[in-house]
Coordinates of C-alpha atoms and ligand atoms in Angstrom, one line a residue:
X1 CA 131.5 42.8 94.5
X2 CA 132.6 45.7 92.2
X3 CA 129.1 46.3 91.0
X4 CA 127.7 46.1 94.0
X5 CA 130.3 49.1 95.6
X6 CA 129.4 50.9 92.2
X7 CA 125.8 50.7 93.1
X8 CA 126.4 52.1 96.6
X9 CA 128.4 55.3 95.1
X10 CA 125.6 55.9 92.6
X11 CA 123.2 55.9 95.4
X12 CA 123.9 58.4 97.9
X13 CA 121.1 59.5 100.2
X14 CA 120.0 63.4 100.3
X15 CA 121.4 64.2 104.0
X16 CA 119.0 65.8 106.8
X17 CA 121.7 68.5 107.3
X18 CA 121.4 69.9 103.4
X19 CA 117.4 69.0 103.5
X20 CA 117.3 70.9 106.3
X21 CA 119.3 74.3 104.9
X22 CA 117.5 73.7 102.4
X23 CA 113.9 74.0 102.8
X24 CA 114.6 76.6 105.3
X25 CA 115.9 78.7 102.2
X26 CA 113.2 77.5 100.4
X27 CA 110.6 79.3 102.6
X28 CA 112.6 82.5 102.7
X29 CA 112.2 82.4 99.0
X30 CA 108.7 81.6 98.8
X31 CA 107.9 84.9 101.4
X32 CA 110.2 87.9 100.2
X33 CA 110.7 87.0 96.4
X34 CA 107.4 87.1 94.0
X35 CA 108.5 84.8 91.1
X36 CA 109.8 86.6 87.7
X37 CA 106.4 85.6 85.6
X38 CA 103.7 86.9 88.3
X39 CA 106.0 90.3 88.8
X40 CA 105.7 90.7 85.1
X41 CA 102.3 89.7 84.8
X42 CA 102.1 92.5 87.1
X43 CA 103.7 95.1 85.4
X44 CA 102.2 94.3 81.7
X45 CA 99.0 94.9 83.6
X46 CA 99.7 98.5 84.7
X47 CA 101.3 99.4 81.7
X48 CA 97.7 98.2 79.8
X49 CA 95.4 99.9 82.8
X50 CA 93.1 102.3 81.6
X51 CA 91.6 103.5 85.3
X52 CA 94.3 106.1 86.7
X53 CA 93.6 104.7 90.2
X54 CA 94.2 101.0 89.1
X55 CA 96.6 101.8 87.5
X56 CA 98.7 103.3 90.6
X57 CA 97.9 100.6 92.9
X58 CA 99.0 97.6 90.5
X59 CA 102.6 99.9 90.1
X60 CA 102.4 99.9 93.7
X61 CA 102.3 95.9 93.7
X62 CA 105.1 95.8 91.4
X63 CA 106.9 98.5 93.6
X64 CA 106.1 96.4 96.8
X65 CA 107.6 92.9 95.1
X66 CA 110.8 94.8 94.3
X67 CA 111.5 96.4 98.1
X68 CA 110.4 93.0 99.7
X69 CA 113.3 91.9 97.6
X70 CA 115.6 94.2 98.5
X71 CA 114.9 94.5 101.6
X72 CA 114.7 90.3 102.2
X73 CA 111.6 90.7 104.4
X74 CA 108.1 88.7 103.7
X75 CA 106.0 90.5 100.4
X76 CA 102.9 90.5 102.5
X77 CA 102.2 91.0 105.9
X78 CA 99.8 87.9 106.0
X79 CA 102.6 85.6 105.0
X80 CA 99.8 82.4 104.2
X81 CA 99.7 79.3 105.2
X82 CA 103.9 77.3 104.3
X83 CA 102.4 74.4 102.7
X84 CA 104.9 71.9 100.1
X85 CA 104.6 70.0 97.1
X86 CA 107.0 67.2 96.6
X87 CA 107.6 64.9 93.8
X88 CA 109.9 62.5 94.3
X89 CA 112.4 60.8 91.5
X90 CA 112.4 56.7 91.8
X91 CA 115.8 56.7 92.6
X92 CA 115.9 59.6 95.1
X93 CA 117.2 58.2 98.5
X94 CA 117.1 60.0 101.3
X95 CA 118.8 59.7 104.7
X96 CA 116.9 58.2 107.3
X97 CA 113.9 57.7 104.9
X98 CA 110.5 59.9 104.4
X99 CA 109.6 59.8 108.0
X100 CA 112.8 61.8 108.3
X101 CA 112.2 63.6 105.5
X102 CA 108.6 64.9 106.5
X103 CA 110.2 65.4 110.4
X104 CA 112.4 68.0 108.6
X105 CA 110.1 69.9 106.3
X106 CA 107.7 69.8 109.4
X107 CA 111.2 71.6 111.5
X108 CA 112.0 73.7 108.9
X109 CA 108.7 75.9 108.6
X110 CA 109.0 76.3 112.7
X111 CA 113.1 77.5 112.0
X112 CA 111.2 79.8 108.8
X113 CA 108.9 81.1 111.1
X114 CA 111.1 82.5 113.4
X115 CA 114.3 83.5 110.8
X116 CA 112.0 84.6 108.1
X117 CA 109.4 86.4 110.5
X118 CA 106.2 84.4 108.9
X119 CA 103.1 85.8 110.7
X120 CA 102.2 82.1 113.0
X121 CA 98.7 81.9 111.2
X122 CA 97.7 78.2 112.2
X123 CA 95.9 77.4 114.8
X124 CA 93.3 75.2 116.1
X125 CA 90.7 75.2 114.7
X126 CA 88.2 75.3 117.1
X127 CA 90.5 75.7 120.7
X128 CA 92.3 78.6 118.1
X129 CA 95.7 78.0 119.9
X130 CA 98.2 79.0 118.4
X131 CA 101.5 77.4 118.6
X132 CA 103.3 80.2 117.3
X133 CA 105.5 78.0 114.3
X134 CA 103.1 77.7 111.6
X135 CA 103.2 73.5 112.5
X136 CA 100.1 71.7 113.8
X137 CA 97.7 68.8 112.9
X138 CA 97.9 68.2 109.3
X139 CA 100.1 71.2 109.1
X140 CA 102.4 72.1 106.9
X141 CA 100.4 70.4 104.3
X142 CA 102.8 68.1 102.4
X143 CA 101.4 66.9 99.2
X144 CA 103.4 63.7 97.2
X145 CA 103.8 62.7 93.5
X146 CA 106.4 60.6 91.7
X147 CA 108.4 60.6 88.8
X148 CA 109.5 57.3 86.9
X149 CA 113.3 58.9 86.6
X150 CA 115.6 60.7 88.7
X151 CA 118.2 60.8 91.6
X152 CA 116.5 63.9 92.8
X153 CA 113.5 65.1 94.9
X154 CA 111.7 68.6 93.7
X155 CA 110.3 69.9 97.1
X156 CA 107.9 73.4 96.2
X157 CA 107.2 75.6 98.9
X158 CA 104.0 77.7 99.0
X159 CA 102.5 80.3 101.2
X160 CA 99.2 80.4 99.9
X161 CA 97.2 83.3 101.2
X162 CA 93.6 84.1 100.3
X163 CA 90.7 82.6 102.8
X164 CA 88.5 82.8 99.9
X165 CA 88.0 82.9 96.4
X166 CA 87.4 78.9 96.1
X167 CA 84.4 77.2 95.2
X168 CA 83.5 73.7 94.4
X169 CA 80.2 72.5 92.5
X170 CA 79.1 68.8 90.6
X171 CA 77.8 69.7 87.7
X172 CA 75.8 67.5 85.2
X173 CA 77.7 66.3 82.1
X174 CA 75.2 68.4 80.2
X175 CA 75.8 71.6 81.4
X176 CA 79.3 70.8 79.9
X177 CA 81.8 74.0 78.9
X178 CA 79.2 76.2 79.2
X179 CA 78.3 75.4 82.7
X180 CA 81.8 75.5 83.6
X181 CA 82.3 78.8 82.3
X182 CA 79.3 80.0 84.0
X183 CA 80.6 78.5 87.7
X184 CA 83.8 80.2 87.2
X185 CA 82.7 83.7 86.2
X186 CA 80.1 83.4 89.1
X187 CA 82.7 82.5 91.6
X188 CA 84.9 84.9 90.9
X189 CA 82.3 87.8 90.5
X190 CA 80.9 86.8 94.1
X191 CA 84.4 87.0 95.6
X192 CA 85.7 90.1 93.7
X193 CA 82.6 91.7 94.5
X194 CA 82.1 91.1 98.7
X195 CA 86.1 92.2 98.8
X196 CA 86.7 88.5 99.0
X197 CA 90.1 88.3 97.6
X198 CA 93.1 90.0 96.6
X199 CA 93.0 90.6 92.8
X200 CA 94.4 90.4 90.2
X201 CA 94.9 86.7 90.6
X202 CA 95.8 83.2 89.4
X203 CA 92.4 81.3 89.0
X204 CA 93.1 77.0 88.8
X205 CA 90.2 75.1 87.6
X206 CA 90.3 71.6 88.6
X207 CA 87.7 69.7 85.6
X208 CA 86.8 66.0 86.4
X209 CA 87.9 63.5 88.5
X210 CA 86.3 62.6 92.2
X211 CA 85.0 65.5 94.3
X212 CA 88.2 65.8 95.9
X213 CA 90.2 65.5 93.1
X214 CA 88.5 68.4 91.1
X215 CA 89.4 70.6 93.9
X216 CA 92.9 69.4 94.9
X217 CA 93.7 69.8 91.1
X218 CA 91.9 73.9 91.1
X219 CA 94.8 74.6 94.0
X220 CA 97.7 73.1 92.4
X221 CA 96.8 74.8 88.9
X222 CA 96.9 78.0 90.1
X223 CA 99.6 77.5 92.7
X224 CA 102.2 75.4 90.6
X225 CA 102.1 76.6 86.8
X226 CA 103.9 79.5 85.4
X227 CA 101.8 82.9 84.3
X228 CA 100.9 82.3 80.3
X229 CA 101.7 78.6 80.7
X230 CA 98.7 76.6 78.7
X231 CA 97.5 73.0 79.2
X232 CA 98.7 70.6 76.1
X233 CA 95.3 69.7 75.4
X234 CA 94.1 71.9 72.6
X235 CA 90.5 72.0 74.1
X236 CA 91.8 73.0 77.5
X237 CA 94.4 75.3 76.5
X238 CA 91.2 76.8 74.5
X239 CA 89.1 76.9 77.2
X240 CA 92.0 78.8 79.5
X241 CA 92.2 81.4 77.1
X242 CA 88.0 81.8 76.6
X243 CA 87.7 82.0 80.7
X244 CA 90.7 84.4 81.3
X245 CA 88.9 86.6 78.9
X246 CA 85.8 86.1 80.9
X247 CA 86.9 86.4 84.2
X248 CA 88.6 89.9 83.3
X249 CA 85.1 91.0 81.6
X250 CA 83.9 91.2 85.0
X251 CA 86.4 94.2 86.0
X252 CA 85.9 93.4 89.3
X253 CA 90.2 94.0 90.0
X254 CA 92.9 95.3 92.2
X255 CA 91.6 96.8 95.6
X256 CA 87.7 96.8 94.0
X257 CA 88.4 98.8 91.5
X258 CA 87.2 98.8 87.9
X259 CA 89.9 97.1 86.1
X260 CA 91.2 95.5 82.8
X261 CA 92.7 92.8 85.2
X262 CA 90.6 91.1 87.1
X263 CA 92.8 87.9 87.0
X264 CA 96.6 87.6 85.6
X265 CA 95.6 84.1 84.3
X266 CA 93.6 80.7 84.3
X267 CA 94.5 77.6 84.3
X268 CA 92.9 73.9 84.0
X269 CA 93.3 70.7 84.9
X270 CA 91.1 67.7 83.8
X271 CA 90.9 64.0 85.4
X272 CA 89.1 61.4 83.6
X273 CA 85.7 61.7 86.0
X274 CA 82.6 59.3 86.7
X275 CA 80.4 59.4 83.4
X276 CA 77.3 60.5 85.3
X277 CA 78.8 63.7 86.4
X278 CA 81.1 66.6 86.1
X279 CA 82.7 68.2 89.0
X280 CA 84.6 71.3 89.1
X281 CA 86.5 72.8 91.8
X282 CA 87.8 76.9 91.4
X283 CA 90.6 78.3 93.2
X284 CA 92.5 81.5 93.3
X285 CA 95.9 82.4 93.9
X286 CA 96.0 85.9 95.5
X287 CA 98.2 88.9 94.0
X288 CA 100.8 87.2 96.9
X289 CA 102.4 84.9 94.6
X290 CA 104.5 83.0 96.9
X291 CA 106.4 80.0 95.6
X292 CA 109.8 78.7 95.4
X293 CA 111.2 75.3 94.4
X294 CA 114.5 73.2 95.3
X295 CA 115.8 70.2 93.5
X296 CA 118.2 67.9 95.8
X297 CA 119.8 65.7 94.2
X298 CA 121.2 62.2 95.7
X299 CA 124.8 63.5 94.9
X300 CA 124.4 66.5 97.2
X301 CA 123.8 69.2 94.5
X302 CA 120.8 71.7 95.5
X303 CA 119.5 73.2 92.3
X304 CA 117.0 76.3 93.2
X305 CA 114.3 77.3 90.5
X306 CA 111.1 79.3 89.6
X307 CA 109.5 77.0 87.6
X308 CA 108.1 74.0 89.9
X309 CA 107.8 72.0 87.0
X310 CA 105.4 70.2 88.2
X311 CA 102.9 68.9 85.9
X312 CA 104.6 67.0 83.0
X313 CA 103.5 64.3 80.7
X314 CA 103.9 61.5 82.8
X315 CA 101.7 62.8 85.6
X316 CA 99.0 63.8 83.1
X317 CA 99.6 60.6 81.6
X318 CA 96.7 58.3 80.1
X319 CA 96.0 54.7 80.4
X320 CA 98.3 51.9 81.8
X321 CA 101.6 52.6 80.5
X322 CA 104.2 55.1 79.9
X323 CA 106.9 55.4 76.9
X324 CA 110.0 55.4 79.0
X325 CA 111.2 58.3 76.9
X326 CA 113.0 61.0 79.1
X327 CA 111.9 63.3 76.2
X328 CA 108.6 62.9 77.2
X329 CA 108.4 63.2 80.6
X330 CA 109.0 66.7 80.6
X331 CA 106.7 69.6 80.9
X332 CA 105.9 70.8 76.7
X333 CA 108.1 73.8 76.2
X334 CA 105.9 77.1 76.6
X335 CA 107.0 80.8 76.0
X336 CA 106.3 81.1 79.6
X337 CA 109.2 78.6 80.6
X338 CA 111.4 79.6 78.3
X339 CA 111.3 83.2 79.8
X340 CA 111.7 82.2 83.4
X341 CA 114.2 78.9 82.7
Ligands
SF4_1 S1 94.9 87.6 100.3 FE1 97.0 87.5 99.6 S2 97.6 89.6 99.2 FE2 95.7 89.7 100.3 S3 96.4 89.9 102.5 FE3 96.2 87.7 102.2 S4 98.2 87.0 101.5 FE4 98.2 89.2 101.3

């Protein structure tokens, strides 16, 4: 019977009431504050601009972050679409289960809405009503992953703006790197050029996998890893740094203009993929870098970061088991974590 009331303590469910506070905060974060690594991504760009005109408008980005900050009011007038990322520890309990807890992540982006002043962009898609709280059919998106350890959920809020700049394509195996390269250059060149997008941005490349996959992967690469973060693969980290250097060849940057910064960064994901093929999806995080994550914690604590911290070695993790070696389950230290963290 001791155990047993020992087990109970340890397990405390997350409560609706702090969920709720919480992930309301959460999307006030994610629409004024432009995390720490895209603001200096920002800046290192002006300061390295050669074209005068450029070079104002990116100081003007930087400018912009800081009042929206200051001020506590949304960083862009298009304030995206609230969307969440959750990964959820194995011990994580929460109070009236997930039903509940989607219910109030659902709540809390109609509460943002209205206390954060987030521009109501969904609507039907073919009625185009618009309910006016950013909730809907399928909407907020809320995407799930798990983590072997943990008395904690890590819920990531992001307003992704940007209609376009995303492109998906099946390659053949044999157009390999190079064809990849090429897709990605192309896809950005097309949008950069038509005024598609809102450079500089984050570019995700999602390598591999199902169709789906490929693409799903592009969006949370650029959405959910840290500026100057690089893949532990060798060959993908290699292939980051190759396509960055490509994508900013084009100088297709800020506003249209000729620029040194095209894009801030890339980044890649791969998924083991069908041997017959080779699908990639692209996907670009606009200059609105609008994220924020929250880690509850059964106990009651609420931990708020930068870093979502979301892919680690267990999640990239290959074939059927995983050393149960808290060491290991982490994300690999990278300069650009130990700046923010
Ligand atoms: S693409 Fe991004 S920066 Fe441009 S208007 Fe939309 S949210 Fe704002």
């Amino acid at each position: 019977m001791v155990a047993r009331a020992a087990y109970h303590v340890n397990r405390m469910p997350i409560t609706i009431a702090t969920l709720e506070d919480a992930a309301v905060e959460l999307n006030r974060r994610a629409a004024v504050a432009t995390p720490v690594d895209a603001r200096r991504a920002h800046k290192a760009a002006a300061e390295r601009e050669t074209n005068p005109l450029a070079r104002y408008v990116l100081n003007s980005l930087v400018d912009n972050a800081e009042l929206a900050i200051v001020d506590d009011r949304p960083m862009c007038g298009d304030t995206g679409l609230p969307r969440y990322y959750v990964k959820v520890g194995n011990a994580a309990q929460v109070e009236g289960g997930f039903a509940a807890f989607e219910h109030t992540l659902r709540k809390a982006v109609a509460l943002a809405t209205q206390a954060v002043k987030l521009r109501s962009n969904r609507v039907h898609p073919l009625t185009r009503r618009n309910p006016g709280n950013n909730v809907g059919v399928f909407a907020p998106n809320i995407d799930y992953r798990f983590h072997p350890v943990g008395d904690w959920i890590d819920i990531t809020a992001v307003h992704k703006g940007g209609l376009f700049g995303s492109d998906y394509r099946m390659l053949f195996p044999g157009d390999g790197i190079g064809g990849i390269k090429r897709f990605v250059v192309d896809t950005i060149a097309a949008f950069h050029r038509r005024g598609l997008a809102c450079p500089p941005a984050i570019v995700g490349v999602g390598i591999g996998g199902t169709k789906d996959q490929s693409f799903t992967l592009s969006k949370e690469a650029c959405c959910l890893r840290l500026v100057g973060d690089r893949h532990p693969d060798p060959t993908v980290a290699q292939l980051e740094d190759e396509l960055l250097d490509l994508c900013n060849s084009t100088q297709m940057g800020v506003m249209g203009l000729k620029s040194q910064t095209a894009v801030v960064d890339v980044h890649c994901e791969i998924a083991y993929t069908h041997t017959g093929g080779l699908p990639v999806g692209v996907s670009e995080l606009c200059t609105a870098v609008r994220r924020s994550t929250v880690r509850l914690f059964n106990d009651g604590r609420i931990e708020f970061r930068e870093d979502p911290l979301w892919f680690d070695a267990y999640m990239r993790r290959e074939g059927v088991d995983f050393p149960n070696d808290a060491a290991g389950l982490m994300p690999a230290a990278s300069p650009a974590r130990q700046e923010v963290n």
